[in-house]
Structures are given as structure tokens and as C-alpha cells.
Amino acid sequence: NAGVTQTPKFRILKIGQSMTLQCTQDMNHNYMYWYRQDPGMGLKLIYYSVGAGITDKGEVPNGYNVSRSTTEDFPLRLELAAPSQTSVYFCASSWGGGADTQYFGPGTRLTVL
Amino acid sequence: GNSVTQMEGPVTLSEEAFLTINCTYTATGYPSLFWYVQYPGEGLQLLLKATKADDKGSNKGFEATYRKETTSFHLEKGSVQVSDSAVYFCALPHRGGAQKLVFGQGTRLTINP
């Protein structure tokens, strides 16, 4: 099993550009999550999903959108990138909810200039 | 919802020193408790967990005991190695039956040879 994979690993965007961060898991997990980690800081939850077709906002959803059309994929869309979105983005998945182990991808390092 | 307070870092120790990283929580009931570790340039991974009060989680020489009397889940290791240098996160479910985790702010640990 590959676990949780994320693409790209690195990306530089100009202000106002848009992009999609890809996340795929091959563990048949129901739950998927997007976090951002700013330098020297902890994790902040952006969006999460409890199954295909169901998504919900986390702590910091503004400026982002998600969709979950399949169990495996949970892309994160950035519209109109801003410097405040410079961060490392992690996707994670788990079988159950909060009491279950979350498995994290390797992260995408995004810089907005 | 539930919350967690984690010892601020950074923490710097010499190899073979004893390690304690404090974590206290506020929660309704007795949720599962977790320690995650993030090695440089990687995503988080589960280090250990405890699913009920008085349980001890252990892995890679690390231990943490779920103490309901003091609402604590401190991480300990008797003899640290350079390879233990990482950021450590304490976490618990957002609330009973929750779909997401709440993470502490992280403690950066550096072990010098």
C-alpha cells in the first residue's frame, strides 16, 4: 500500500493564481482531512470529509474549497492565492473519526509570491 | 469541545538524557489520547496512543500513561537518541463521537550527540 500520497511536493504561485492540491489514499478510509502547518506552528484543520460526497469546514476554510467524489481522492482547491496561504499542506485519512489513527501524507510546500 | 495544552519548546537535550514532554487535556468523559511525531521534512505519524484511563501506550522506547486524576498524558523516554529529534504533538478527539482530532501546538525536540 502507498498510504496517503500528495502532489505536488513543492509549488510556487503568484498572487491571484489558482491551483489544486491532490490527495489520494489507498486504504479505503472513510475520513479524510486537510491541514495547514505554518512555520514553527501546529496544525490547523482546513476541511474534512466523512465519506464520498460529504465535506465540512474546519478551523480555517476561507480561501479554499474541497470535493470528495470518490473514497480515494480529496483534492483541495485554492482560488485567488494570497501570501497568507504560504504554508505546508498535509492531507490525512483515517478509518473512523476522531478516535482512530490518522495517516498523513508527506505534504505539499506552497509559496505564494 | 475538548482541548489539549502541551509543553512549549524547543527542548534541547544531550544523547542518553531522560525526556519528558508534558501534555494536559480538558475533556468530557475519557477519550482516546495520542502522541504523534513529525520527523524533519515529513508528515505526522502516530507514535503511541492510549484508549482508556490508566492505559500505558508505548512505542520505540517512548511511553505515556493516561492519568485521569491529573488529566495528563506526558510523553517519556529513558534515554534519547539523536534520531529522536523531531516535533511531538499531543492530540485527542474534538469531543465524544467526534469526527476530528484536536492537536497541541507541538514541541520541537533536538538531541545533541
PDB file of C-alpha atoms in Angstrom:
ATOM      1  CA  ASN A   1       0.000   0.000   0.000  1.00  0.00           C
ATOM      2  CA  ALA A   2       1.202   3.507  -0.831  1.00  0.00           C
ATOM      3  CA  GLY A   3      -0.847   5.004   2.029  1.00  0.00           C
ATOM      4  CA  VAL A   4      -1.594   8.698   1.544  1.00  0.00           C
ATOM      5  CA  THR A   5       0.017  10.374  -1.444  1.00  0.00           C
ATOM      6  CA  GLN A   6       0.094  14.082  -2.210  1.00  0.00           C
ATOM      7  CA  THR A   7       1.080  16.001  -5.311  1.00  0.00           C
ATOM      8  CA  PRO A   8       2.884  18.228  -5.983  1.00  0.00           C
ATOM      9  CA  LYS A   9       5.635  18.237  -3.353  1.00  0.00           C
ATOM     10  CA  PHE A  10       6.507  21.878  -3.960  1.00  0.00           C
ATOM     11  CA  ARG A  11       4.812  24.746  -5.770  1.00  0.00           C
ATOM     12  CA  ILE A  12       5.313  28.465  -6.168  1.00  0.00           C
ATOM     13  CA  LEU A  13       2.276  30.524  -7.105  1.00  0.00           C
ATOM     14  CA  LYS A  14       1.824  34.159  -7.954  1.00  0.00           C
ATOM     15  CA  ILE A  15      -0.787  36.196  -6.115  1.00  0.00           C
ATOM     16  CA  GLY A  16      -4.201  35.637  -7.675  1.00  0.00           C
ATOM     17  CA  GLN A  17      -3.369  32.307  -9.313  1.00  0.00           C
ATOM     18  CA  SER A  18      -5.326  29.153  -8.546  1.00  0.00           C
ATOM     19  CA  MET A  19      -4.265  25.561  -8.084  1.00  0.00           C
ATOM     20  CA  THR A  20      -5.427  22.182  -6.858  1.00  0.00           C
ATOM     21  CA  LEU A  21      -3.517  20.094  -4.346  1.00  0.00           C
ATOM     22  CA  GLN A  22      -4.117  16.415  -4.944  1.00  0.00           C
ATOM     23  CA  CYS A  23      -4.547  13.793  -2.219  1.00  0.00           C
ATOM     24  CA  THR A  24      -5.169  10.086  -2.698  1.00  0.00           C
ATOM     25  CA  GLN A  25      -5.374   7.249  -0.185  1.00  0.00           C
ATOM     26  CA  ASP A  26      -5.468   3.532  -0.951  1.00  0.00           C
ATOM     27  CA  MET A  27      -6.543   2.270   2.477  1.00  0.00           C
ATOM     28  CA  ASN A  28     -10.302   2.551   1.852  1.00  0.00           C
ATOM     29  CA  HIS A  29     -10.579   5.043   4.680  1.00  0.00           C
ATOM     30  CA  ASN A  30     -13.836   6.888   5.184  1.00  0.00           C
ATOM     31  CA  TYR A  31     -12.398  10.037   6.733  1.00  0.00           C
ATOM     32  CA  MET A  32     -10.047  12.455   5.034  1.00  0.00           C
ATOM     33  CA  TYR A  33      -8.594  15.744   6.252  1.00  0.00           C
ATOM     34  CA  TRP A  34      -6.672  18.761   5.007  1.00  0.00           C
ATOM     35  CA  TYR A  35      -4.385  20.638   7.393  1.00  0.00           C
ATOM     36  CA  ARG A  36      -2.014  23.528   7.001  1.00  0.00           C
ATOM     37  CA  GLN A  37       1.129  23.987   9.049  1.00  0.00           C
ATOM     38  CA  ASP A  38       2.680  27.425   9.145  1.00  0.00           C
ATOM     39  CA  PRO A  39       6.390  27.751  10.045  1.00  0.00           C
ATOM     40  CA  GLY A  40       7.009  26.867  13.681  1.00  0.00           C
ATOM     41  CA  MET A  41       3.311  26.350  14.308  1.00  0.00           C
ATOM     42  CA  GLY A  42       0.952  23.492  14.915  1.00  0.00           C
ATOM     43  CA  LEU A  43      -1.673  22.114  12.585  1.00  0.00           C
ATOM     44  CA  LYS A  44      -4.851  23.895  11.597  1.00  0.00           C
ATOM     45  CA  LEU A  45      -7.731  21.950  10.060  1.00  0.00           C
ATOM     46  CA  ILE A  46      -8.978  23.400   6.774  1.00  0.00           C
ATOM     47  CA  TYR A  47     -11.645  20.927   5.636  1.00  0.00           C
ATOM     48  CA  TYR A  48     -12.547  17.346   6.283  1.00  0.00           C
ATOM     49  CA  SER A  49     -14.759  14.655   4.813  1.00  0.00           C
ATOM     50  CA  VAL A  50     -16.541  11.723   6.438  1.00  0.00           C
ATOM     51  CA  GLY A  51     -17.229   9.931   3.168  1.00  0.00           C
ATOM     52  CA  ALA A  52     -17.724  10.397  -0.551  1.00  0.00           C
ATOM     53  CA  GLY A  53     -19.989  13.354  -1.224  1.00  0.00           C
ATOM     54  CA  ILE A  54     -19.769  14.748   2.328  1.00  0.00           C
ATOM     55  CA  THR A  55     -17.450  17.565   3.363  1.00  0.00           C
ATOM     56  CA  ASP A  56     -17.342  20.047   6.222  1.00  0.00           C
ATOM     57  CA  LYS A  57     -15.365  23.106   7.241  1.00  0.00           C
ATOM     58  CA  GLY A  58     -12.570  23.078   9.767  1.00  0.00           C
ATOM     59  CA  GLU A  59     -10.961  25.995  11.603  1.00  0.00           C
ATOM     60  CA  VAL A  60      -9.580  27.909   8.599  1.00  0.00           C
ATOM     61  CA  PRO A  61     -11.663  27.201   5.454  1.00  0.00           C
ATOM     62  CA  ASN A  62     -11.615  30.684   3.894  1.00  0.00           C
ATOM     63  CA  GLY A  63      -9.898  30.785   0.522  1.00  0.00           C
ATOM     64  CA  TYR A  64     -10.154  27.026  -0.012  1.00  0.00           C
ATOM     65  CA  ASN A  65     -12.615  24.550  -1.480  1.00  0.00           C
ATOM     66  CA  VAL A  66     -12.800  20.772  -1.466  1.00  0.00           C
ATOM     67  CA  SER A  67     -14.739  17.979  -3.075  1.00  0.00           C
ATOM     68  CA  ARG A  68     -14.955  14.256  -2.406  1.00  0.00           C
ATOM     69  CA  SER A  69     -16.380  12.429  -5.376  1.00  0.00           C
ATOM     70  CA  THR A  70     -14.656   9.126  -4.571  1.00  0.00           C
ATOM     71  CA  THR A  71     -13.470   7.386  -1.410  1.00  0.00           C
ATOM     72  CA  GLU A  72      -9.860   7.611  -2.570  1.00  0.00           C
ATOM     73  CA  ASP A  73      -9.481  11.259  -3.598  1.00  0.00           C
ATOM     74  CA  PHE A  74      -9.833  14.509  -1.680  1.00  0.00           C
ATOM     75  CA  PRO A  75      -8.463  17.458  -3.684  1.00  0.00           C
ATOM     76  CA  LEU A  76      -8.016  20.899  -2.123  1.00  0.00           C
ATOM     77  CA  ARG A  77      -8.599  23.893  -4.374  1.00  0.00           C
ATOM     78  CA  LEU A  78      -7.009  27.290  -3.755  1.00  0.00           C
ATOM     79  CA  GLU A  79      -8.734  30.138  -5.540  1.00  0.00           C
ATOM     80  CA  LEU A  80      -7.050  33.527  -5.877  1.00  0.00           C
ATOM     81  CA  ALA A  81      -3.883  32.638  -3.973  1.00  0.00           C
ATOM     82  CA  ALA A  82      -2.671  35.108  -1.333  1.00  0.00           C
ATOM     83  CA  PRO A  83       0.668  35.344   0.541  1.00  0.00           C
ATOM     84  CA  SER A  84      -1.174  34.301   3.718  1.00  0.00           C
ATOM     85  CA  GLN A  85      -1.673  30.887   2.122  1.00  0.00           C
ATOM     86  CA  THR A  86       2.062  30.215   2.099  1.00  0.00           C
ATOM     87  CA  SER A  87       2.304  27.085   4.197  1.00  0.00           C
ATOM     88  CA  VAL A  88       2.874  23.344   4.186  1.00  0.00           C
ATOM     89  CA  TYR A  89      -0.300  21.419   3.452  1.00  0.00           C
ATOM     90  CA  PHE A  90      -0.919  17.930   4.787  1.00  0.00           C
ATOM     91  CA  CYS A  91      -3.614  15.503   3.799  1.00  0.00           C
ATOM     92  CA  ALA A  92      -4.570  12.733   6.220  1.00  0.00           C
ATOM     93  CA  SER A  93      -7.021   9.860   6.347  1.00  0.00           C
ATOM     94  CA  SER A  94      -8.492   7.544   8.953  1.00  0.00           C
ATOM     95  CA  TRP A  95     -10.900   4.639   9.033  1.00  0.00           C
ATOM     96  CA  GLY A  96     -13.130   6.085  11.703  1.00  0.00           C
ATOM     97  CA  GLY A  97     -13.352   9.553  13.175  1.00  0.00           C
ATOM     98  CA  GLY A  98     -11.521  11.329  15.965  1.00  0.00           C
ATOM     99  CA  ALA A  99     -10.677   8.225  17.981  1.00  0.00           C
ATOM    100  CA  ASP A 100      -8.914   6.498  15.103  1.00  0.00           C
ATOM    101  CA  THR A 101      -5.312   6.821  13.990  1.00  0.00           C
ATOM    102  CA  GLN A 102      -4.789   9.364  11.239  1.00  0.00           C
ATOM    103  CA  TYR A 103      -2.325   8.584   8.448  1.00  0.00           C
ATOM    104  CA  PHE A 104      -0.597  11.590   6.940  1.00  0.00           C
ATOM    105  CA  GLY A 105       0.806  12.267   3.510  1.00  0.00           C
ATOM    106  CA  PRO A 106       4.279  13.768   3.006  1.00  0.00           C
ATOM    107  CA  GLY A 107       2.971  17.293   2.500  1.00  0.00           C
ATOM    108  CA  THR A 108       2.962  19.985  -0.188  1.00  0.00           C
ATOM    109  CA  ARG A 109       5.088  23.061   0.402  1.00  0.00           C
ATOM    110  CA  LEU A 110       3.340  26.054  -1.174  1.00  0.00           C
ATOM    111  CA  THR A 111       4.788  29.532  -1.543  1.00  0.00           C
ATOM    112  CA  VAL A 112       2.694  32.441  -2.785  1.00  0.00           C
ATOM    113  CA  LEU A 113       4.662  35.435  -4.040  1.00  0.00           C
TER     114      LEU A 113
ATOM    115  CA  GLY B   1     -15.113  20.790  22.767  1.00  0.00           C
ATOM    116  CA  ASN B   2     -12.074  19.023  24.159  1.00  0.00           C
ATOM    117  CA  SER B   3      -8.718  20.765  24.326  1.00  0.00           C
ATOM    118  CA  VAL B   4      -5.064  19.981  24.936  1.00  0.00           C
ATOM    119  CA  THR B   5      -2.188  22.017  26.353  1.00  0.00           C
ATOM    120  CA  GLN B   6       1.301  20.954  25.515  1.00  0.00           C
ATOM    121  CA  MET B   7       4.679  21.876  26.929  1.00  0.00           C
ATOM    122  CA  GLU B   8       6.254  24.685  24.982  1.00  0.00           C
ATOM    123  CA  GLY B   9       9.566  24.126  23.321  1.00  0.00           C
ATOM    124  CA  PRO B  10      12.016  23.980  21.975  1.00  0.00           C
ATOM    125  CA  VAL B  11      13.636  21.310  24.103  1.00  0.00           C
ATOM    126  CA  THR B  12      17.331  20.523  23.671  1.00  0.00           C
ATOM    127  CA  LEU B  13      18.930  17.518  25.349  1.00  0.00           C
ATOM    128  CA  SER B  14      22.107  15.526  25.126  1.00  0.00           C
ATOM    129  CA  GLU B  15      22.073  11.967  23.875  1.00  0.00           C
ATOM    130  CA  GLU B  16      21.085   9.402  26.544  1.00  0.00           C
ATOM    131  CA  ALA B  17      19.281  12.026  28.639  1.00  0.00           C
ATOM    132  CA  PHE B  18      15.826  11.416  30.117  1.00  0.00           C
ATOM    133  CA  LEU B  19      12.959  13.057  28.279  1.00  0.00           C
ATOM    134  CA  THR B  20       9.595  14.318  29.490  1.00  0.00           C
ATOM    135  CA  ILE B  21       7.203  16.335  27.352  1.00  0.00           C
ATOM    136  CA  ASN B  22       4.135  17.442  29.278  1.00  0.00           C
ATOM    137  CA  CYS B  23       0.596  17.237  27.935  1.00  0.00           C
ATOM    138  CA  THR B  24      -2.592  18.019  29.837  1.00  0.00           C
ATOM    139  CA  TYR B  25      -6.097  17.841  28.486  1.00  0.00           C
ATOM    140  CA  THR B  26      -9.631  19.026  29.141  1.00  0.00           C
ATOM    141  CA  ALA B  27     -12.294  16.620  28.020  1.00  0.00           C
ATOM    142  CA  THR B  28     -15.777  15.305  28.587  1.00  0.00           C
ATOM    143  CA  GLY B  29     -15.526  11.659  29.515  1.00  0.00           C
ATOM    144  CA  TYR B  30     -12.411   9.612  28.815  1.00  0.00           C
ATOM    145  CA  PRO B  31     -11.470   9.925  25.167  1.00  0.00           C
ATOM    146  CA  SER B  32      -8.531   8.218  23.475  1.00  0.00           C
ATOM    147  CA  LEU B  33      -5.260  10.158  23.726  1.00  0.00           C
ATOM    148  CA  PHE B  34      -2.496  10.253  21.137  1.00  0.00           C
ATOM    149  CA  TRP B  35       1.103  11.298  20.613  1.00  0.00           C
ATOM    150  CA  TYR B  36       2.128  11.992  17.027  1.00  0.00           C
ATOM    151  CA  VAL B  37       5.685  12.644  15.834  1.00  0.00           C
ATOM    152  CA  GLN B  38       6.863  14.669  12.850  1.00  0.00           C
ATOM    153  CA  TYR B  39      10.400  13.997  11.647  1.00  0.00           C
ATOM    154  CA  PRO B  40      12.107  16.731   9.588  1.00  0.00           C
ATOM    155  CA  GLY B  41      10.545  17.143   6.162  1.00  0.00           C
ATOM    156  CA  GLU B  42       7.828  14.545   6.750  1.00  0.00           C
ATOM    157  CA  GLY B  43       4.172  14.313   7.671  1.00  0.00           C
ATOM    158  CA  LEU B  44       2.980  13.335  11.124  1.00  0.00           C
ATOM    159  CA  GLN B  45       2.846   9.710  12.162  1.00  0.00           C
ATOM    160  CA  LEU B  46       1.319   8.054  15.170  1.00  0.00           C
ATOM    161  CA  LEU B  47       3.862   7.394  17.917  1.00  0.00           C
ATOM    162  CA  LEU B  48       1.575   5.874  20.545  1.00  0.00           C
ATOM    163  CA  LYS B  49      -1.920   6.025  21.928  1.00  0.00           C
ATOM    164  CA  ALA B  50      -3.999   5.052  24.937  1.00  0.00           C
ATOM    165  CA  THR B  51      -7.677   4.289  24.628  1.00  0.00           C
ATOM    166  CA  LYS B  52      -8.811   4.353  28.257  1.00  0.00           C
ATOM    167  CA  ALA B  53      -7.856   5.716  31.649  1.00  0.00           C
ATOM    168  CA  ASP B  54      -4.749   4.134  33.270  1.00  0.00           C
ATOM    169  CA  ASP B  55      -3.643   2.645  29.965  1.00  0.00           C
ATOM    170  CA  LYS B  56       0.000   2.994  29.009  1.00  0.00           C
ATOM    171  CA  GLY B  57       0.910   3.484  25.369  1.00  0.00           C
ATOM    172  CA  SER B  58       4.420   2.612  24.253  1.00  0.00           C
ATOM    173  CA  ASN B  59       6.487   2.529  21.081  1.00  0.00           C
ATOM    174  CA  LYS B  60      10.164   2.956  20.116  1.00  0.00           C
ATOM    175  CA  GLY B  61      11.139   3.316  23.795  1.00  0.00           C
ATOM    176  CA  PHE B  62       8.613   6.103  24.386  1.00  0.00           C
ATOM    177  CA  GLU B  63       5.843   5.734  26.956  1.00  0.00           C
ATOM    178  CA  ALA B  64       2.829   7.749  28.061  1.00  0.00           C
ATOM    179  CA  THR B  65       0.288   6.898  30.752  1.00  0.00           C
ATOM    180  CA  TYR B  66      -3.332   8.071  30.616  1.00  0.00           C
ATOM    181  CA  ARG B  67      -3.851   9.646  34.030  1.00  0.00           C
ATOM    182  CA  LYS B  68      -7.420  10.783  34.625  1.00  0.00           C
ATOM    183  CA  GLU B  69      -6.695  12.109  38.122  1.00  0.00           C
ATOM    184  CA  THR B  70      -4.310  14.722  36.759  1.00  0.00           C
ATOM    185  CA  THR B  71      -5.810  14.855  33.215  1.00  0.00           C
ATOM    186  CA  SER B  72      -2.347  14.277  31.812  1.00  0.00           C
ATOM    187  CA  PHE B  73      -0.644  12.181  29.147  1.00  0.00           C
ATOM    188  CA  HIS B  74       3.034  13.059  29.485  1.00  0.00           C
ATOM    189  CA  LEU B  75       5.491  11.572  27.000  1.00  0.00           C
ATOM    190  CA  GLU B  76       8.659   9.991  28.444  1.00  0.00           C
ATOM    191  CA  LYS B  77      11.756   8.217  27.214  1.00  0.00           C
ATOM    192  CA  GLY B  78      14.557   6.969  29.389  1.00  0.00           C
ATOM    193  CA  SER B  79      17.475   7.504  27.022  1.00  0.00           C
ATOM    194  CA  VAL B  80      17.039   9.671  23.936  1.00  0.00           C
ATOM    195  CA  GLN B  81      18.993   9.341  20.710  1.00  0.00           C
ATOM    196  CA  VAL B  82      19.892  11.839  18.015  1.00  0.00           C
ATOM    197  CA  SER B  83      17.332  10.129  15.780  1.00  0.00           C
ATOM    198  CA  ASP B  84      14.557  11.191  18.196  1.00  0.00           C
ATOM    199  CA  SER B  85      14.981  14.814  17.094  1.00  0.00           C
ATOM    200  CA  ALA B  86      11.535  15.767  15.812  1.00  0.00           C
ATOM    201  CA  VAL B  87       8.372  17.700  16.668  1.00  0.00           C
ATOM    202  CA  TYR B  88       5.961  15.912  19.020  1.00  0.00           C
ATOM    203  CA  PHE B  89       2.203  16.568  19.110  1.00  0.00           C
ATOM    204  CA  CYS B  90      -0.294  15.536  21.757  1.00  0.00           C
ATOM    205  CA  ALA B  91      -3.857  15.051  20.463  1.00  0.00           C
ATOM    206  CA  LEU B  92      -7.357  13.911  21.394  1.00  0.00           C
ATOM    207  CA  PRO B  93     -10.768  13.798  19.688  1.00  0.00           C
ATOM    208  CA  HIS B  94     -12.558  17.146  19.417  1.00  0.00           C
ATOM    209  CA  ARG B  95     -15.402  15.745  21.533  1.00  0.00           C
ATOM    210  CA  GLY B  96     -17.215  12.494  22.193  1.00  0.00           C
ATOM    211  CA  GLY B  97     -18.033  10.745  18.929  1.00  0.00           C
ATOM    212  CA  ALA B  98     -16.074  13.436  17.143  1.00  0.00           C
ATOM    213  CA  GLN B  99     -15.012  13.284  13.541  1.00  0.00           C
ATOM    214  CA  LYS B 100     -11.747  15.161  14.037  1.00  0.00           C
ATOM    215  CA  LEU B 101      -8.747  15.496  16.309  1.00  0.00           C
ATOM    216  CA  VAL B 102      -7.524  18.455  18.328  1.00  0.00           C
ATOM    217  CA  PHE B 103      -3.724  18.819  18.254  1.00  0.00           C
ATOM    218  CA  GLY B 104      -1.444  20.572  20.700  1.00  0.00           C
ATOM    219  CA  GLN B 105       0.884  23.219  19.366  1.00  0.00           C
ATOM    220  CA  GLY B 106       3.813  20.813  19.121  1.00  0.00           C
ATOM    221  CA  THR B 107       7.123  20.563  20.978  1.00  0.00           C
ATOM    222  CA  ARG B 108      10.344  20.659  18.980  1.00  0.00           C
ATOM    223  CA  LEU B 109      12.956  18.289  20.410  1.00  0.00           C
ATOM    224  CA  THR B 110      16.624  18.454  19.453  1.00  0.00           C
ATOM    225  CA  ILE B 111      19.073  15.835  20.681  1.00  0.00           C
ATOM    226  CA  ASN B 112      22.771  16.697  20.536  1.00  0.00           C
ATOM    227  CA  PRO B 113      25.390  13.950  20.279  1.00  0.00           C
TER     228      PRO B 113
END
